[in-house]
Coordinates of N, CA, C and O in Angstrom, one line a residue:
M1 N 0.3 36.4 4.9 CA -0.7 35.3 4.9 C -2.1 35.7 5.0 O -3.0 34.9 5.0
K2 N -2.4 37.0 4.9 CA -3.8 37.5 4.9 C -4.5 37.0 3.7 O -5.8 37.0 3.7
H3 N -3.8 36.5 2.6 CA -4.6 36.1 1.4 C -5.3 34.8 1.7 O -6.2 34.4 0.9
W4 N -5.1 34.1 2.8 CA -5.8 32.9 3.1 C -7.1 33.2 3.8 O -8.0 32.3 3.9
I5 N -7.3 34.4 4.4 CA -8.5 34.7 5.1 C -9.7 34.7 4.2 O -9.7 35.2 3.1
G6 N -10.8 34.0 4.7 CA -12.0 33.8 4.0 C -12.0 32.6 3.0 O -13.0 32.3 2.4
R7 N -10.9 31.9 2.9 CA -10.8 30.8 2.0 C -11.0 29.5 2.8 O -10.6 29.4 4.0
H8 N -11.5 28.5 2.1 CA -11.7 27.1 2.7 C -10.3 26.5 2.6 O -9.8 26.3 1.5
V9 N -9.7 26.1 3.7 CA -8.4 25.6 3.8 C -8.3 24.2 4.5 O -9.2 23.9 5.3
V10 N -7.2 23.5 4.3 CA -6.9 22.3 5.1 C -5.6 22.7 5.8 O -4.6 23.1 5.2
I11 N -5.6 22.5 7.1 CA -4.4 22.7 7.9 C -3.9 21.4 8.5 O -4.6 20.7 9.1
Q12 N -2.6 21.1 8.1 CA -2.0 19.9 8.7 C -1.3 20.3 10.0 O -0.5 21.3 10.0
R13 N -1.7 19.6 11.0 CA -1.1 20.0 12.3 C 0.0 19.1 12.7 O 0.2 18.0 12.2
L14 N 0.8 19.5 13.7 CA 2.0 18.8 14.1 C 1.7 18.0 15.4 O 2.5 17.8 16.2
D15 N 0.5 17.5 15.5 CA 0.0 16.7 16.7 C 0.3 15.2 16.5 O -0.6 14.4 16.3
G16 N 1.5 14.9 16.6 CA 1.9 13.4 16.6 C 1.8 12.9 15.1 O 2.8 12.9 14.4
A17 N 0.6 12.5 14.7 CA 0.5 11.9 13.4 C 0.1 12.9 12.3 O -0.5 12.5 11.3
K18 N 0.4 14.1 12.5 CA 0.0 15.2 11.6 C -1.4 15.2 11.2 O -1.8 15.0 10.1
S19 N -2.3 15.3 12.2 CA -3.7 15.4 11.9 C -4.1 16.6 11.1 O -3.4 17.6 11.0
T20 N -5.2 16.5 10.4 CA -5.6 17.6 9.5 C -7.0 18.1 10.0 O -7.8 17.4 10.5
V21 N -7.2 19.4 9.8 CA -8.5 20.0 10.1 C -8.8 20.9 8.9 O -7.9 21.4 8.2
E22 N -10.1 21.1 8.6 CA -10.4 22.0 7.5 C -11.6 22.9 7.9 O -12.4 22.6 8.8
G23 N -11.6 24.0 7.2 CA -12.7 25.0 7.5 C -12.3 26.3 6.8 O -11.3 26.4 6.0
V24 N -13.0 27.3 7.1 CA -12.8 28.6 6.6 C -11.8 29.4 7.6 O -12.1 29.5 8.7
L25 N -10.7 29.9 7.0 CA -9.8 30.7 7.8 C -10.4 32.0 8.1 O -10.6 32.9 7.3
K26 N -10.8 32.2 9.4 CA -11.5 33.5 9.8 C -10.5 34.6 10.1 O -10.8 35.8 9.8
S27 N -9.4 34.3 10.8 CA -8.4 35.3 11.1 C -7.1 34.8 11.3 O -6.9 33.6 11.6
W28 N -6.1 35.7 11.1 CA -4.7 35.4 11.2 C -4.1 36.4 12.1 O -4.1 37.6 11.8
D29 N -3.6 36.0 13.3 CA -3.1 37.0 14.3 C -1.6 36.8 14.5 O -1.2 35.9 15.3
P30 N -0.8 37.6 13.8 CA 0.7 37.5 14.0 C 1.2 37.9 15.4 O 2.2 37.4 15.8
I31 N 0.4 38.7 16.1 CA 0.9 39.1 17.4 C 0.7 38.0 18.4 O 1.6 37.7 19.2
Q32 N -0.5 37.4 18.4 CA -0.7 36.3 19.4 C -0.3 34.9 18.7 O -0.5 33.9 19.4
E33 N 0.2 34.9 17.5 CA 0.7 33.8 16.8 C -0.3 32.6 16.8 O -0.1 31.5 17.3
K34 N -1.5 32.9 16.2 CA -2.6 31.9 16.1 C -3.4 32.2 14.9 O -3.4 33.3 14.3
V35 N -4.1 31.2 14.4 CA -5.2 31.4 13.4 C -6.5 30.9 14.0 O -6.5 30.1 15.0
I36 N -7.6 31.4 13.5 CA -8.9 31.0 13.9 C -9.6 30.4 12.7 O -9.7 31.1 11.7
L37 N -10.1 29.2 12.9 CA -10.7 28.4 11.8 C -12.2 28.2 12.1 O -12.5 27.9 13.2
G38 N -13.0 28.5 11.2 CA -14.5 28.3 11.4 C -15.0 27.2 10.5 O -14.3 26.7 9.6
P39 N -16.2 26.7 10.7 CA -17.1 27.1 11.8 C -16.6 26.6 13.2 O -15.8 25.6 13.2
G40 N -17.0 27.2 14.2 CA -16.7 26.7 15.5 C -15.5 27.5 16.2 O -15.2 27.2 17.4
E41 N -14.9 28.5 15.6 CA -13.9 29.3 16.2 C -12.8 28.4 16.7 O -12.3 28.6 17.9
L42 N -12.2 27.5 16.0 CA -11.1 26.7 16.4 C -9.8 27.5 16.4 O -9.5 28.0 15.3
V43 N -9.2 27.6 17.5 CA -7.9 28.4 17.6 C -6.7 27.4 17.4 O -6.6 26.4 18.2
I44 N -5.8 27.7 16.5 CA -4.7 26.9 16.2 C -3.4 27.7 16.3 O -3.3 28.7 15.6
P45 N -2.5 27.4 17.3 CA -1.3 28.2 17.4 C -0.4 28.0 16.2 O -0.4 26.9 15.7
F46 N 0.4 29.0 15.8 CA 1.3 28.9 14.7 C 2.3 27.7 14.9 O 2.6 26.9 14.0
R47 N 2.7 27.4 16.1 CA 3.7 26.4 16.4 C 3.1 25.0 16.1 O 3.9 24.0 16.0
S48 N 1.8 24.9 16.1 CA 1.1 23.6 15.8 C 0.8 23.4 14.4 O 0.2 22.3 14.0
I49 N 1.2 24.3 13.5 CA 0.8 24.2 12.1 C 2.0 23.7 11.3 O 3.1 24.2 11.3
H50 N 1.8 22.6 10.6 CA 2.8 22.0 9.7 C 2.6 22.7 8.3 O 3.6 23.1 7.7
R51 N 1.4 22.7 7.8 CA 1.2 23.3 6.4 C -0.3 23.7 6.3 O -1.2 23.1 6.9
I52 N -0.5 24.8 5.5 CA -1.8 25.3 5.2 C -1.9 25.2 3.6 O -1.0 25.7 2.9
M53 N -3.0 24.6 3.2 CA -3.2 24.5 1.7 C -4.7 24.7 1.4 O -5.5 24.5 2.2
P54 N -5.0 25.2 0.2 CA -6.4 25.3 -0.2 C -7.0 23.9 -0.2 O -6.4 22.9 -0.4
R55 N -8.3 23.9 0.1 CA -9.0 22.6 0.2 C -8.9 21.8 -1.0 O -8.8 20.6 -0.9
N56 N -9.0 22.4 -2.2 CA -9.0 21.6 -3.4 C -7.7 21.0 -3.8 O -7.6 20.3 -4.8
S57 N -6.6 21.3 -3.1 CA -5.3 20.7 -3.4 C -4.7 19.8 -2.3 O -3.5 19.7 -2.2
S58 N -5.6 19.2 -1.6 CA -5.2 18.3 -0.6 C -4.4 17.1 -1.2 O -4.7 16.7 -2.4
P59 N -3.5 16.5 -0.5 CA -2.7 15.4 -1.1 C -3.5 14.3 -1.6 O -4.5 13.9 -1.1
A60 N -3.0 13.6 -2.7 CA -3.6 12.5 -3.3 C -2.5 11.4 -3.5 O -1.3 11.8 -3.7
L61 N -2.9 10.2 -3.7 CA -1.9 9.2 -3.9 C -1.5 9.2 -5.4 O -2.3 9.4 -6.3
N62 N -0.2 9.0 -5.6 CA 0.4 8.9 -7.0 C -0.1 7.6 -7.5 O -0.3 6.6 -6.8
S63 N -0.4 7.6 -8.8 CA -0.8 6.3 -9.5 C 0.3 5.3 -9.7 O 0.1 4.2 -9.9
I64 N 1.5 5.8 -9.7 CA 2.7 5.0 -9.8 C 3.4 4.8 -8.5 O 3.6 5.8 -7.8
G65 N 3.8 3.6 -8.2 CA 4.5 3.4 -6.9 C 5.8 2.6 -7.1 O 6.3 2.5 -8.3
Y66 N 6.4 2.2 -6.1 CA 7.6 1.4 -6.2 C 7.5 0.1 -5.3 O 6.8 0.1 -4.3
V67 N 8.1 -1.0 -5.7 CA 8.1 -2.2 -5.0 C 9.0 -2.1 -3.8 O 10.2 -1.7 -3.9
V68 N 8.6 -2.4 -2.6 CA 9.4 -2.4 -1.4 C 10.2 -3.7 -1.3 O 9.6 -4.8 -1.3
N69 N 11.5 -3.5 -1.3 CA 12.4 -4.7 -1.3 C 13.3 -4.7 -0.1 O 13.7 -5.8 0.4
H70 N 13.8 -3.6 0.4 CA 14.8 -3.5 1.4 C 14.2 -3.2 2.8 O 13.1 -2.6 2.9
T71 N 14.9 -3.6 3.8 CA 14.5 -3.4 5.2 C 14.1 -2.0 5.5 O 13.1 -1.7 6.1
I72 N 15.0 -1.0 5.1 CA 14.7 0.4 5.4 C 13.5 0.9 4.7 O 12.7 1.7 5.3
Q73 N 13.1 0.3 3.5 CA 11.9 0.7 2.9 C 10.7 0.2 3.7 O 9.7 0.9 3.8
F74 N 10.7 -1.0 4.2 CA 9.7 -1.5 5.1 C 9.6 -0.7 6.3 O 8.5 -0.3 6.8
D75 N 10.7 -0.4 6.9 CA 10.8 0.5 8.1 C 10.1 1.8 7.9 O 9.2 2.3 8.7
N76 N 10.4 2.4 6.8 CA 9.8 3.7 6.4 C 8.3 3.6 6.2 O 7.5 4.5 6.6
A77 N 7.9 2.6 5.5 CA 6.4 2.4 5.2 C 5.7 2.2 6.5 O 4.6 2.7 6.7
V78 N 6.3 1.5 7.5 CA 5.6 1.3 8.8 C 5.6 2.7 9.6 O 4.6 3.1 10.1
Y79 N 6.7 3.3 9.6 CA 6.9 4.6 10.3 C 5.9 5.7 9.8 O 5.3 6.4 10.6
F80 N 5.8 5.8 8.5 CA 5.0 6.9 7.9 C 3.6 6.5 7.7 O 2.8 7.3 7.2
G81 N 3.2 5.2 7.9 CA 1.8 4.8 7.7 C 1.5 4.9 6.3 O 0.3 5.2 5.9
S82 N 2.4 4.5 5.4 CA 2.2 4.7 3.9 C 1.1 3.7 3.5 O 0.9 2.6 4.0
C83 N 0.4 4.1 2.4 CA -0.6 3.3 1.8 C 0.1 2.3 0.9 O 0.9 2.7 0.0
V84 N -0.1 1.0 1.0 CA 0.6 0.0 0.3 C -0.4 -0.9 -0.4 O -1.4 -1.4 0.2
M85 N -0.1 -1.2 -1.7 CA -0.9 -2.2 -2.4 C -0.1 -3.5 -2.2 O 1.1 -3.5 -2.3
V86 N -0.9 -4.6 -2.0 CA -0.3 -5.9 -1.8 C -0.7 -6.8 -2.9 O -1.9 -7.0 -3.2
W87 N 0.3 -7.4 -3.6 CA 0.0 -8.3 -4.7 C 0.6 -9.7 -4.4 O 1.6 -9.8 -3.7
R88 N -0.1 -10.7 -4.8 CA 0.4 -12.1 -4.8 C 0.3 -12.6 -6.2 O -0.7 -12.9 -6.7
G89 N 1.5 -12.6 -6.8 CA 1.5 -12.9 -8.3 C 0.8 -11.8 -9.0 O 1.1 -10.6 -8.9
N90 N -0.2 -12.2 -9.8 CA -1.0 -11.2 -10.6 C -2.3 -10.8 -9.8 O -3.2 -10.1 -10.4
Q91 N -2.5 -11.3 -8.6 CA -3.7 -11.1 -7.9 C -3.5 -10.0 -6.8 O -2.6 -10.0 -6.1
L92 N -4.4 -9.0 -6.9 CA -4.4 -7.9 -5.9 C -5.0 -8.4 -4.6 O -6.2 -8.8 -4.5
V93 N -4.2 -8.4 -3.5 CA -4.6 -8.9 -2.2 C -5.3 -7.7 -1.5 O -6.3 -7.9 -0.8
S94 N -4.7 -6.5 -1.5 CA -5.2 -5.3 -0.9 C -4.8 -4.1 -1.6 O -3.6 -4.0 -2.0
S95 N -5.7 -3.2 -1.9 CA -5.4 -2.0 -2.7 C -4.9 -0.8 -1.8 O -4.2 0.1 -2.2
Q96 N -5.2 -0.9 -0.5 CA -4.9 0.2 0.4 C -4.6 -0.3 1.8 O -5.2 0.0 2.8
A97 N -3.5 -1.1 1.9 CA -3.1 -1.7 3.2 C -2.2 -0.7 3.9 O -1.5 0.0 3.3
V98 N -2.1 -0.8 5.2 CA -1.1 -0.1 6.0 C -0.3 -1.1 6.8 O -0.9 -2.0 7.5
L99 N 1.0 -1.0 6.7 CA 1.9 -2.0 7.4 C 2.0 -1.6 8.9 O 2.3 -0.4 9.2
A100 N 1.8 -2.6 9.7 CA 1.9 -2.3 11.2 C 3.3 -2.7 11.7 O 3.9 -2.0 12.5
S101 N 3.9 -3.7 11.1 CA 5.2 -4.2 11.5 C 5.8 -5.2 10.5 O 5.0 -5.6 9.6
H102 N 7.1 -5.5 10.6 CA 7.6 -6.5 9.7 C 8.9 -7.1 10.4 O 9.4 -6.5 11.4
D103 N 9.3 -8.3 9.9 CA 10.5 -8.9 10.4 C 11.2 -9.4 9.1 O 10.8 -9.0 8.0
E104 N 12.2 -10.3 9.2 CA 12.9 -10.8 8.1 C 12.0 -11.5 7.0 O 12.3 -11.4 5.8
E105 N 11.0 -12.2 7.5 CA 10.2 -13.0 6.6 C 8.8 -12.6 6.4 O 8.2 -13.0 5.4
T106 N 8.2 -11.9 7.4 CA 6.8 -11.6 7.3 C 6.5 -10.1 7.5 O 7.3 -9.3 8.0
V107 N 5.3 -9.7 7.0 CA 4.8 -8.3 7.2 C 3.4 -8.5 7.9 O 2.6 -9.3 7.5
T108 N 3.2 -7.7 8.9 CA 1.9 -7.6 9.6 C 1.2 -6.3 9.1 O 1.7 -5.3 9.3
L109 N 0.0 -6.5 8.6 CA -0.9 -5.4 8.2 C -1.6 -4.8 9.4 O -1.8 -5.5 10.4
S110 N -2.1 -3.6 9.3 CA -2.8 -3.0 10.4 C -4.1 -3.7 10.8 O -4.6 -3.6 11.9
N111 N -4.6 -4.5 9.8 CA -5.8 -5.3 10.1 C -5.5 -6.7 10.8 O -6.4 -7.5 11.0
G112 N -4.2 -6.9 11.1 CA -3.8 -8.1 11.7 C -3.3 -9.3 10.8 O -2.8 -10.3 11.2
M113 N -3.6 -9.1 9.5 CA -3.2 -10.1 8.5 C -1.6 -10.2 8.5 O -1.0 -9.2 8.4
I114 N -1.1 -11.4 8.5 CA 0.3 -11.6 8.4 C 0.6 -12.3 7.0 O 0.1 -13.3 6.7
L115 N 1.5 -11.6 6.3 CA 1.9 -12.1 4.9 C 3.4 -12.3 4.8 O 4.2 -11.6 5.4
R116 N 3.7 -13.3 4.0 CA 5.1 -13.7 3.8 C 5.7 -12.7 2.7 O 5.1 -12.5 1.7
K117 N 6.9 -12.2 3.0 CA 7.6 -11.3 2.0 C 7.9 -12.1 0.7 O 7.9 -11.5 -0.3
D118 N 8.3 -13.3 0.8 CA 8.7 -14.1 -0.4 C 7.5 -14.5 -1.3 O 7.7 -14.9 -2.4
E119 N 6.3 -14.3 -0.8 CA 5.1 -14.7 -1.5 C 4.3 -13.5 -2.0 O 3.4 -13.6 -2.8
H120 N 4.7 -12.3 -1.6 CA 3.9 -11.1 -1.9 C 4.8 -10.0 -2.4 O 6.0 -9.9 -2.0
Y121 N 4.2 -9.0 -3.1 CA 4.8 -7.8 -3.5 C 4.1 -6.7 -2.8 O 2.9 -6.7 -2.8
F122 N 4.9 -5.8 -2.2 CA 4.3 -4.6 -1.5 C 4.7 -3.4 -2.3 O 5.9 -3.1 -2.5
V123 N 3.7 -2.6 -2.8 CA 3.9 -1.5 -3.6 C 3.5 -0.2 -2.9 O 2.3 -0.1 -2.6
V124 N 4.4 0.7 -2.6 CA 4.1 1.9 -1.9 C 3.8 3.0 -2.9 O 4.5 3.2 -3.9
R125 N 2.7 3.7 -2.6 CA 2.3 4.9 -3.5 C 2.5 6.1 -2.6 O 1.8 6.3 -1.6
S126 N 3.4 7.0 -3.0 CA 3.6 8.2 -2.3 C 2.5 9.2 -2.4 O 1.7 9.1 -3.4
L127 N 2.5 10.2 -1.6 CA 1.5 11.3 -1.7 C 2.0 12.4 -2.6 O 3.2 12.7 -2.6
R128 N 1.1 13.0 -3.3 CA 1.5 14.2 -4.1 C 0.5 15.3 -3.8 O -0.6 15.0 -3.4
G129 N 0.9 16.5 -3.9 CA 0.1 17.6 -3.6 C 0.9 18.9 -3.6 O 2.1 18.8 -3.7
N130 N 0.2 20.0 -3.4 CA 1.0 21.2 -3.4 C 1.7 21.4 -2.0 O 1.1 21.1 -1.0
A131 N 2.9 21.8 -2.1 CA 3.7 22.0 -0.9 C 3.5 23.4 -0.3 O 3.0 24.3 -0.9

């Protein structure tokens, strides 16, 4: 992993919602199992790292998505905090909504807006990027 030293990287952490930090990787210590990220000498233990990637290849949304129809799809969109486009007929209601919850008939967005499932289409766009 020494090839990452001196490069500007993005580190996805395993802190609950997989927070990300970015900076220059200053050192990689396999004995103490940690990396040091600059500026600021941020120490990140190996066990807290989900993924390291170059800054220029951070994940982006796919331009093509799928319509959410089934309960498990709504559950997953809520759980993963997926970016969802909301349509009502041919009108775009929201281009980047996040679902907070849902039941049999309605969906609640993170901004508090409540929408009926039978009146709206919810399109999930997955993330793409280097693994």
